[in-house]
Short mmCIF file of N, CA and C and ligand atoms in Angstrom, two decimals:
data_model
loop_
_atom_site.label_atom_id
_atom_site.label_comp_id
_atom_site.label_asym_id
_atom_site.label_seq_id
_atom_site.Cartn_x
_atom_site.Cartn_y
_atom_site.Cartn_z
N MET S 1 0.85 -1.21 0.00
CA MET S 1 0.00 0.00 0.00
C MET S 1 0.88 1.26 0.00
N VAL S 2 0.59 2.19 -0.90
CA VAL S 2 1.37 3.42 -0.96
C VAL S 2 1.03 4.30 0.24
N LEU S 3 2.07 4.74 0.96
CA LEU S 3 1.89 5.61 2.12
C LEU S 3 2.24 7.05 1.83
N VAL S 4 3.17 7.26 0.90
CA VAL S 4 3.67 8.61 0.62
C VAL S 4 3.73 8.82 -0.89
N ASN S 5 3.13 9.93 -1.34
CA ASN S 5 3.16 10.30 -2.76
C ASN S 5 3.99 11.57 -2.93
N VAL S 6 4.95 11.51 -3.87
CA VAL S 6 5.89 12.61 -4.08
C VAL S 6 5.78 13.10 -5.52
N LEU S 7 5.62 14.42 -5.71
CA LEU S 7 5.56 15.03 -7.04
C LEU S 7 6.67 16.07 -7.17
N PHE S 8 7.52 15.91 -8.19
CA PHE S 8 8.55 16.89 -8.50
C PHE S 8 8.03 17.79 -9.62
N VAL S 9 8.28 19.11 -9.47
CA VAL S 9 7.74 20.07 -10.45
C VAL S 9 8.81 21.06 -10.89
N CYS S 10 8.93 21.21 -12.23
CA CYS S 10 9.78 22.26 -12.79
C CYS S 10 8.96 23.06 -13.81
N LEU S 11 9.62 23.75 -14.72
CA LEU S 11 8.90 24.59 -15.69
C LEU S 11 8.34 23.74 -16.83
N GLY S 12 9.23 23.03 -17.53
CA GLY S 12 8.80 22.32 -18.74
C GLY S 12 8.47 20.86 -18.55
N ASN S 13 8.85 20.27 -17.41
CA ASN S 13 8.71 18.82 -17.14
C ASN S 13 9.43 17.97 -18.20
N ILE S 14 10.54 18.51 -18.73
CA ILE S 14 11.35 17.69 -19.64
C ILE S 14 12.81 17.59 -19.20
N CYS S 15 13.25 18.42 -18.26
CA CYS S 15 14.65 18.31 -17.79
C CYS S 15 14.73 17.97 -16.30
N ARG S 16 14.48 18.96 -15.44
CA ARG S 16 14.76 18.76 -14.02
C ARG S 16 13.79 17.81 -13.31
N SER S 17 12.47 18.05 -13.47
CA SER S 17 11.56 17.21 -12.68
C SER S 17 11.49 15.76 -13.15
N PRO S 18 11.55 15.46 -14.45
CA PRO S 18 11.61 14.03 -14.82
C PRO S 18 12.91 13.39 -14.36
N SER S 19 14.00 14.16 -14.35
CA SER S 19 15.27 13.62 -13.84
C SER S 19 15.13 13.30 -12.36
N ALA S 20 14.51 14.21 -11.61
CA ALA S 20 14.30 13.96 -10.18
C ALA S 20 13.36 12.76 -9.97
N GLU S 21 12.32 12.67 -10.80
CA GLU S 21 11.42 11.51 -10.70
C GLU S 21 12.21 10.21 -10.87
N GLY S 22 13.04 10.14 -11.91
CA GLY S 22 13.78 8.91 -12.20
C GLY S 22 14.83 8.60 -11.15
N VAL S 23 15.57 9.61 -10.73
CA VAL S 23 16.64 9.39 -9.75
C VAL S 23 16.04 9.03 -8.39
N PHE S 24 15.02 9.79 -7.96
CA PHE S 24 14.43 9.50 -6.64
C PHE S 24 13.78 8.11 -6.66
N ARG S 25 13.11 7.76 -7.76
CA ARG S 25 12.49 6.42 -7.85
C ARG S 25 13.57 5.33 -7.75
N ALA S 26 14.72 5.58 -8.36
CA ALA S 26 15.82 4.60 -8.28
C ALA S 26 16.29 4.43 -6.84
N HIS S 27 16.36 5.54 -6.08
CA HIS S 27 16.73 5.45 -4.66
C HIS S 27 15.68 4.64 -3.90
N VAL S 28 14.40 4.92 -4.19
CA VAL S 28 13.30 4.21 -3.51
C VAL S 28 13.37 2.71 -3.81
N GLN S 29 13.63 2.37 -5.06
CA GLN S 29 13.71 0.96 -5.46
C GLN S 29 14.90 0.28 -4.78
N ARG S 30 16.04 0.97 -4.77
CA ARG S 30 17.26 0.41 -4.17
C ARG S 30 17.05 0.08 -2.70
N GLU S 31 16.22 0.86 -2.04
CA GLU S 31 15.97 0.63 -0.61
C GLU S 31 14.75 -0.26 -0.36
N GLY S 32 14.17 -0.80 -1.45
CA GLY S 32 13.06 -1.73 -1.30
C GLY S 32 11.77 -1.10 -0.83
N LEU S 33 11.56 0.19 -1.17
CA LEU S 33 10.40 0.93 -0.67
C LEU S 33 9.36 1.24 -1.75
N SER S 34 9.46 0.55 -2.90
CA SER S 34 8.58 0.90 -4.03
C SER S 34 7.10 0.71 -3.74
N ASP S 35 6.76 -0.21 -2.83
CA ASP S 35 5.34 -0.41 -2.51
C ASP S 35 4.79 0.71 -1.63
N LEU S 36 5.69 1.45 -0.99
CA LEU S 36 5.27 2.45 0.01
C LEU S 36 5.34 3.88 -0.48
N ILE S 37 6.22 4.14 -1.47
CA ILE S 37 6.44 5.52 -1.94
C ILE S 37 6.21 5.58 -3.44
N ALA S 38 5.27 6.43 -3.87
CA ALA S 38 4.99 6.62 -5.30
C ALA S 38 5.55 7.97 -5.75
N VAL S 39 6.05 8.04 -6.98
CA VAL S 39 6.78 9.21 -7.48
C VAL S 39 6.23 9.62 -8.84
N ASP S 40 6.10 10.95 -9.04
CA ASP S 40 5.62 11.47 -10.33
C ASP S 40 6.30 12.82 -10.55
N SER S 41 6.10 13.40 -11.75
CA SER S 41 6.60 14.75 -12.01
C SER S 41 5.64 15.49 -12.91
N ALA S 42 5.77 16.83 -12.93
CA ALA S 42 4.90 17.68 -13.73
C ALA S 42 5.60 19.02 -13.97
N GLY S 43 5.04 19.81 -14.89
CA GLY S 43 5.57 21.14 -15.18
C GLY S 43 4.53 22.20 -14.91
N THR S 44 5.00 23.42 -14.68
CA THR S 44 4.06 24.54 -14.53
C THR S 44 3.65 25.09 -15.90
N GLY S 45 4.45 24.82 -16.94
CA GLY S 45 4.13 25.26 -18.30
C GLY S 45 3.67 24.09 -19.16
N ASP S 46 2.96 24.41 -20.27
CA ASP S 46 2.35 23.33 -21.07
C ASP S 46 3.00 23.12 -22.44
N TRP S 47 4.17 23.77 -22.69
CA TRP S 47 4.77 23.69 -24.03
C TRP S 47 5.11 22.27 -24.45
N HIS S 48 5.46 21.42 -23.50
CA HIS S 48 6.03 20.11 -23.84
C HIS S 48 5.12 18.95 -23.45
N VAL S 49 3.85 19.23 -23.21
CA VAL S 49 2.93 18.18 -22.75
C VAL S 49 2.95 16.98 -23.71
N GLY S 50 3.09 15.79 -23.14
CA GLY S 50 3.12 14.55 -23.93
C GLY S 50 4.50 14.18 -24.43
N HIS S 51 5.48 15.09 -24.28
CA HIS S 51 6.82 14.81 -24.79
C HIS S 51 7.62 13.96 -23.80
N SER S 52 8.59 13.20 -24.34
CA SER S 52 9.59 12.52 -23.51
C SER S 52 10.54 13.56 -22.92
N PRO S 53 11.27 13.18 -21.87
CA PRO S 53 12.29 14.09 -21.36
C PRO S 53 13.31 14.46 -22.45
N ASP S 54 13.90 15.62 -22.31
CA ASP S 54 14.95 16.13 -23.19
C ASP S 54 16.02 15.05 -23.42
N SER S 55 16.48 14.92 -24.66
CA SER S 55 17.44 13.84 -24.98
C SER S 55 18.72 13.97 -24.16
N ARG S 56 19.14 15.20 -23.83
CA ARG S 56 20.35 15.38 -23.02
C ARG S 56 20.11 14.90 -21.58
N ALA S 57 18.91 15.14 -21.07
CA ALA S 57 18.58 14.66 -19.73
C ALA S 57 18.51 13.13 -19.72
N ARG S 58 17.93 12.56 -20.78
CA ARG S 58 17.85 11.09 -20.84
C ARG S 58 19.24 10.48 -20.90
N ALA S 59 20.13 11.08 -21.71
CA ALA S 59 21.48 10.52 -21.85
C ALA S 59 22.27 10.64 -20.55
N ALA S 60 22.16 11.80 -19.90
CA ALA S 60 22.91 12.00 -18.65
C ALA S 60 22.41 11.04 -17.57
N ALA S 61 21.09 10.84 -17.49
CA ALA S 61 20.54 9.90 -16.50
C ALA S 61 20.98 8.48 -16.81
N LYS S 62 20.97 8.13 -18.09
CA LYS S 62 21.32 6.76 -18.49
C LYS S 62 22.76 6.43 -18.10
N ARG S 63 23.65 7.43 -18.21
CA ARG S 63 25.05 7.21 -17.80
C ARG S 63 25.15 6.88 -16.31
N ARG S 64 24.13 7.27 -15.56
CA ARG S 64 24.13 6.97 -14.12
C ARG S 64 23.18 5.81 -13.81
N GLY S 65 22.76 5.11 -14.85
CA GLY S 65 21.94 3.91 -14.64
C GLY S 65 20.47 4.17 -14.41
N VAL S 66 19.99 5.36 -14.80
CA VAL S 66 18.58 5.70 -14.58
C VAL S 66 17.89 5.90 -15.93
N ASP S 67 16.77 5.20 -16.13
CA ASP S 67 16.04 5.22 -17.39
C ASP S 67 14.84 6.17 -17.29
N LEU S 68 14.85 7.24 -18.10
CA LEU S 68 13.75 8.22 -18.07
C LEU S 68 12.80 8.03 -19.25
N SER S 69 12.99 6.98 -20.05
CA SER S 69 12.31 6.92 -21.35
C SER S 69 10.80 6.76 -21.24
N GLY S 70 10.30 6.25 -20.11
CA GLY S 70 8.86 6.04 -19.99
C GLY S 70 8.09 7.27 -19.53
N ILE S 71 8.78 8.35 -19.22
CA ILE S 71 8.12 9.54 -18.65
C ILE S 71 7.58 10.43 -19.78
N ARG S 72 6.38 10.99 -19.59
CA ARG S 72 5.79 11.95 -20.54
C ARG S 72 5.38 13.20 -19.78
N ALA S 73 5.64 14.36 -20.38
CA ALA S 73 5.39 15.62 -19.68
C ALA S 73 3.89 15.86 -19.50
N ARG S 74 3.57 16.44 -18.34
CA ARG S 74 2.20 16.87 -18.06
C ARG S 74 2.26 18.15 -17.25
N VAL S 75 1.12 18.80 -17.11
CA VAL S 75 1.05 20.06 -16.37
C VAL S 75 0.60 19.79 -14.93
N ALA S 76 1.18 20.52 -13.98
CA ALA S 76 0.74 20.44 -12.58
C ALA S 76 -0.65 21.05 -12.45
N ARG S 77 -1.51 20.40 -11.64
CA ARG S 77 -2.91 20.85 -11.48
C ARG S 77 -3.21 21.07 -10.00
N PRO S 78 -4.25 21.87 -9.70
CA PRO S 78 -4.64 22.04 -8.29
C PRO S 78 -4.93 20.71 -7.60
N GLU S 79 -5.51 19.76 -8.33
CA GLU S 79 -5.84 18.46 -7.72
C GLU S 79 -4.60 17.71 -7.23
N ASP S 80 -3.45 18.03 -7.82
CA ASP S 80 -2.22 17.37 -7.38
C ASP S 80 -1.97 17.59 -5.89
N PHE S 81 -2.43 18.73 -5.37
CA PHE S 81 -2.20 19.03 -3.96
C PHE S 81 -3.07 18.17 -3.03
N HIS S 82 -4.11 17.56 -3.59
CA HIS S 82 -4.90 16.63 -2.78
C HIS S 82 -4.26 15.25 -2.77
N HIS S 83 -3.70 14.85 -3.91
CA HIS S 83 -3.15 13.50 -4.03
C HIS S 83 -1.74 13.38 -3.44
N PHE S 84 -0.91 14.40 -3.65
CA PHE S 84 0.51 14.28 -3.29
C PHE S 84 0.80 14.89 -1.92
N ASP S 85 1.56 14.15 -1.12
CA ASP S 85 1.97 14.63 0.20
C ASP S 85 3.09 15.65 0.08
N TYR S 86 3.91 15.49 -0.96
CA TYR S 86 5.04 16.39 -1.22
C TYR S 86 4.94 16.90 -2.65
N VAL S 87 4.82 18.22 -2.81
CA VAL S 87 4.85 18.86 -4.13
C VAL S 87 6.10 19.74 -4.11
N LEU S 88 7.14 19.28 -4.83
CA LEU S 88 8.48 19.82 -4.63
C LEU S 88 8.96 20.60 -5.85
N ALA S 89 9.16 21.90 -5.65
CA ALA S 89 9.56 22.80 -6.72
C ALA S 89 11.08 22.81 -6.88
N MET S 90 11.52 22.95 -8.12
CA MET S 90 12.96 22.98 -8.40
C MET S 90 13.57 24.36 -8.16
N ASP S 91 12.77 25.43 -8.38
CA ASP S 91 13.31 26.78 -8.14
C ASP S 91 12.22 27.69 -7.61
N HIS S 92 12.61 28.93 -7.30
CA HIS S 92 11.65 29.87 -6.69
C HIS S 92 10.52 30.24 -7.64
N GLU S 93 10.80 30.28 -8.93
CA GLU S 93 9.75 30.59 -9.90
C GLU S 93 8.70 29.46 -9.92
N ASN S 94 9.16 28.21 -9.93
CA ASN S 94 8.22 27.08 -9.87
C ASN S 94 7.40 27.16 -8.59
N LEU S 95 8.06 27.50 -7.48
CA LEU S 95 7.38 27.58 -6.18
C LEU S 95 6.29 28.65 -6.21
N ALA S 96 6.62 29.81 -6.79
CA ALA S 96 5.63 30.90 -6.87
C ALA S 96 4.46 30.50 -7.77
N ASP S 97 4.76 29.85 -8.91
CA ASP S 97 3.69 29.41 -9.82
C ASP S 97 2.80 28.37 -9.14
N LEU S 98 3.41 27.46 -8.40
CA LEU S 98 2.63 26.43 -7.71
C LEU S 98 1.78 27.02 -6.60
N SER S 99 2.31 28.02 -5.91
CA SER S 99 1.53 28.59 -4.80
C SER S 99 0.27 29.28 -5.33
N ARG S 100 0.31 29.72 -6.60
CA ARG S 100 -0.87 30.34 -7.21
C ARG S 100 -1.98 29.34 -7.52
N ILE S 101 -1.63 28.06 -7.74
CA ILE S 101 -2.69 27.07 -8.03
C ILE S 101 -2.97 26.16 -6.83
N CYS S 102 -2.27 26.41 -5.72
CA CYS S 102 -2.44 25.55 -4.54
C CYS S 102 -3.78 25.83 -3.87
N PRO S 103 -4.63 24.79 -3.67
CA PRO S 103 -5.92 25.01 -2.99
C PRO S 103 -5.70 25.47 -1.55
N PRO S 104 -6.62 26.31 -1.03
CA PRO S 104 -6.49 26.79 0.34
C PRO S 104 -6.37 25.62 1.32
N GLY S 105 -5.45 25.72 2.25
CA GLY S 105 -5.27 24.68 3.26
C GLY S 105 -4.27 23.61 2.89
N LYS S 106 -3.79 23.63 1.65
CA LYS S 106 -2.85 22.58 1.20
C LYS S 106 -1.41 23.11 1.08
N GLU S 107 -1.17 24.32 1.60
CA GLU S 107 0.15 24.94 1.43
C GLU S 107 1.26 24.12 2.08
N ASP S 108 0.89 23.31 3.08
CA ASP S 108 1.94 22.53 3.76
C ASP S 108 2.52 21.43 2.87
N ARG S 109 1.88 21.14 1.75
CA ARG S 109 2.41 20.12 0.82
C ARG S 109 3.56 20.67 -0.02
N LEU S 110 3.64 21.98 -0.11
CA LEU S 110 4.52 22.64 -1.08
C LEU S 110 5.84 23.06 -0.45
N ALA S 111 6.95 22.75 -1.15
CA ALA S 111 8.28 23.13 -0.66
C ALA S 111 9.26 23.17 -1.83
N LEU S 112 10.42 23.78 -1.58
CA LEU S 112 11.54 23.63 -2.51
C LEU S 112 12.19 22.26 -2.25
N PHE S 113 12.43 21.53 -3.32
CA PHE S 113 13.05 20.19 -3.20
C PHE S 113 14.32 20.24 -2.34
N LEU S 114 15.22 21.18 -2.66
CA LEU S 114 16.53 21.17 -2.00
C LEU S 114 16.48 21.67 -0.56
N ASP S 115 15.32 22.16 -0.11
CA ASP S 115 15.23 22.52 1.30
C ASP S 115 15.30 21.29 2.20
N PHE S 116 15.14 20.09 1.61
CA PHE S 116 15.35 18.87 2.39
C PHE S 116 16.83 18.50 2.49
N ALA S 117 17.69 19.21 1.77
CA ALA S 117 19.12 18.90 1.75
C ALA S 117 19.94 20.17 1.99
N PRO S 118 19.81 20.78 3.18
CA PRO S 118 20.48 22.07 3.43
C PRO S 118 22.01 21.99 3.30
N ALA S 119 22.57 20.80 3.52
CA ALA S 119 24.03 20.66 3.44
C ALA S 119 24.56 20.90 2.03
N LEU S 120 23.69 20.82 1.02
CA LEU S 120 24.15 21.07 -0.35
C LEU S 120 24.50 22.54 -0.56
N GLY S 121 23.96 23.42 0.31
CA GLY S 121 24.28 24.84 0.22
C GLY S 121 23.63 25.55 -0.94
N GLN S 122 22.58 24.97 -1.50
CA GLN S 122 21.91 25.54 -2.67
C GLN S 122 20.43 25.21 -2.55
N ARG S 123 19.57 26.21 -2.74
CA ARG S 123 18.14 25.97 -2.55
C ARG S 123 17.42 25.62 -3.84
N GLN S 124 18.05 25.93 -4.99
CA GLN S 124 17.39 25.71 -6.27
C GLN S 124 18.20 24.77 -7.16
N VAL S 125 17.48 24.02 -8.00
CA VAL S 125 18.13 23.26 -9.07
C VAL S 125 18.05 24.13 -10.33
N PRO S 126 19.18 24.67 -10.81
CA PRO S 126 19.13 25.58 -11.97
C PRO S 126 18.67 24.86 -13.24
N ASP S 127 17.96 25.62 -14.08
CA ASP S 127 17.44 25.08 -15.34
C ASP S 127 18.60 24.86 -16.32
N PRO S 128 18.84 23.63 -16.78
CA PRO S 128 19.97 23.36 -17.69
C PRO S 128 19.59 23.49 -19.16
N TYR S 129 18.34 23.83 -19.45
CA TYR S 129 17.80 23.69 -20.82
C TYR S 129 18.58 24.48 -21.85
N TYR S 130 18.98 25.72 -21.52
CA TYR S 130 19.66 26.56 -22.52
C TYR S 130 21.18 26.52 -22.42
N GLY S 131 21.72 25.66 -21.55
CA GLY S 131 23.17 25.60 -21.38
C GLY S 131 23.78 24.37 -22.02
N GLY S 132 25.03 24.08 -21.63
CA GLY S 132 25.75 22.93 -22.19
C GLY S 132 25.57 21.67 -21.36
N SER S 133 26.34 20.63 -21.73
CA SER S 133 26.12 19.33 -21.11
C SER S 133 26.54 19.30 -19.64
N GLN S 134 27.48 20.18 -19.23
CA GLN S 134 27.87 20.20 -17.82
C GLN S 134 26.69 20.56 -16.93
N GLY S 135 25.80 21.39 -17.44
CA GLY S 135 24.62 21.77 -16.67
C GLY S 135 23.77 20.57 -16.28
N PHE S 136 23.73 19.57 -17.16
CA PHE S 136 22.94 18.37 -16.86
C PHE S 136 23.64 17.50 -15.80
N GLU S 137 24.97 17.49 -15.83
CA GLU S 137 25.71 16.76 -14.78
C GLU S 137 25.54 17.44 -13.43
N ASP S 138 25.66 18.78 -13.41
CA ASP S 138 25.47 19.52 -12.16
C ASP S 138 24.05 19.31 -11.62
N MET S 139 23.08 19.36 -12.55
CA MET S 139 21.68 19.12 -12.17
C MET S 139 21.54 17.75 -11.50
N LEU S 140 22.14 16.72 -12.08
CA LEU S 140 22.01 15.37 -11.52
C LEU S 140 22.73 15.24 -10.18
N ASP S 141 23.86 15.93 -10.03
CA ASP S 141 24.55 15.91 -8.73
C ASP S 141 23.64 16.47 -7.64
N LEU S 142 22.99 17.60 -7.93
CA LEU S 142 22.07 18.19 -6.95
C LEU S 142 20.89 17.26 -6.68
N ILE S 143 20.36 16.67 -7.74
CA ILE S 143 19.20 15.79 -7.59
C ILE S 143 19.56 14.54 -6.80
N GLU S 144 20.77 14.01 -7.03
CA GLU S 144 21.21 12.83 -6.25
C GLU S 144 21.29 13.17 -4.76
N GLY S 145 21.91 14.31 -4.45
CA GLY S 145 22.03 14.72 -3.05
C GLY S 145 20.68 15.01 -2.43
N GLY S 146 19.82 15.70 -3.18
CA GLY S 146 18.49 16.01 -2.68
C GLY S 146 17.67 14.75 -2.45
N SER S 147 17.79 13.79 -3.37
CA SER S 147 17.01 12.55 -3.26
C SER S 147 17.40 11.76 -2.02
N ARG S 148 18.70 11.71 -1.75
CA ARG S 148 19.18 10.97 -0.58
C ARG S 148 18.58 11.57 0.70
N GLU S 149 18.62 12.90 0.80
CA GLU S 149 18.11 13.56 2.02
C GLU S 149 16.60 13.52 2.11
N LEU S 150 15.92 13.66 0.97
CA LEU S 150 14.45 13.57 0.98
C LEU S 150 14.01 12.19 1.43
N LEU S 151 14.67 11.14 0.93
CA LEU S 151 14.28 9.79 1.32
C LEU S 151 14.55 9.57 2.81
N ALA S 152 15.66 10.09 3.32
CA ALA S 152 15.94 9.98 4.75
C ALA S 152 14.85 10.69 5.56
N HIS S 153 14.42 11.87 5.10
CA HIS S 153 13.35 12.61 5.78
C HIS S 153 12.05 11.81 5.78
N ILE S 154 11.70 11.22 4.63
CA ILE S 154 10.44 10.46 4.54
C ILE S 154 10.50 9.23 5.44
N ARG S 155 11.64 8.57 5.49
CA ARG S 155 11.79 7.42 6.41
C ARG S 155 11.56 7.85 7.84
N ARG S 156 12.19 8.97 8.26
CA ARG S 156 12.05 9.44 9.63
C ARG S 156 10.62 9.84 9.96
N THR S 157 9.95 10.44 8.98
CA THR S 157 8.66 11.07 9.24
C THR S 157 7.48 10.11 9.07
N HIS S 158 7.57 9.17 8.12
CA HIS S 158 6.39 8.39 7.75
C HIS S 158 6.55 6.88 7.91
N LEU S 159 7.75 6.35 7.91
CA LEU S 159 7.90 4.88 7.80
C LEU S 159 8.36 4.24 9.11
P1 4NP T 1 12.77 22.10 -17.15
O1 4NP T 1 13.60 22.86 -18.30
O2 4NP T 1 11.88 23.13 -16.50
O3 4NP T 1 13.85 21.63 -16.23
O4 4NP T 1 12.01 20.98 -17.81
C1 4NP T 1 12.97 23.60 -19.32
C2 4NP T 1 12.59 22.97 -20.46
C3 4NP T 1 11.99 23.69 -21.49
C4 4NP T 1 11.77 25.04 -21.34
C5 4NP T 1 12.12 25.67 -20.16
C6 4NP T 1 12.72 24.94 -19.15
N1 4NP T 1 11.19 25.78 -22.38
O5 4NP T 1 11.05 27.01 -22.25
O6 4NP T 1 10.79 25.20 -23.40
#
């Protein structure tokens, strides 16, 4: 039975949030928690709805053993705040956009992803879309660190 539902949200849902979905799901699987923790991702914008993750994001994840090929972009909706216990924004712009569609009383579901990993010293996962390939490696490093700390938090809090 699923106990905890986690949604990662970025702008396009083709780079950062699908990468976080894939990496965090891999952490959950590695720890044998797949029956208890469900993972999804979405975007605040609708330009890429139905698309696979960016080919650079897929390649970078694959080099780390994570397969993003089954993910398709979708838009974050107000109803997501009823279903998901954690609605995690990649940057302050995503957080502000999400707070505008958040139903009254559900604000406690919403946070910056990296606020679960203060030791990383960075609160946002920068958008790698318009940069070079190093941006995707840096993005994955942050997501790996954030995923480890988020999973530790969920274990302490819910399991
Ligand atoms: P993401 O990156 O928010 O990490 O998926 C972006 C992807 C596409 C666009 C912006 C950000 N875009 O403007 O098309």
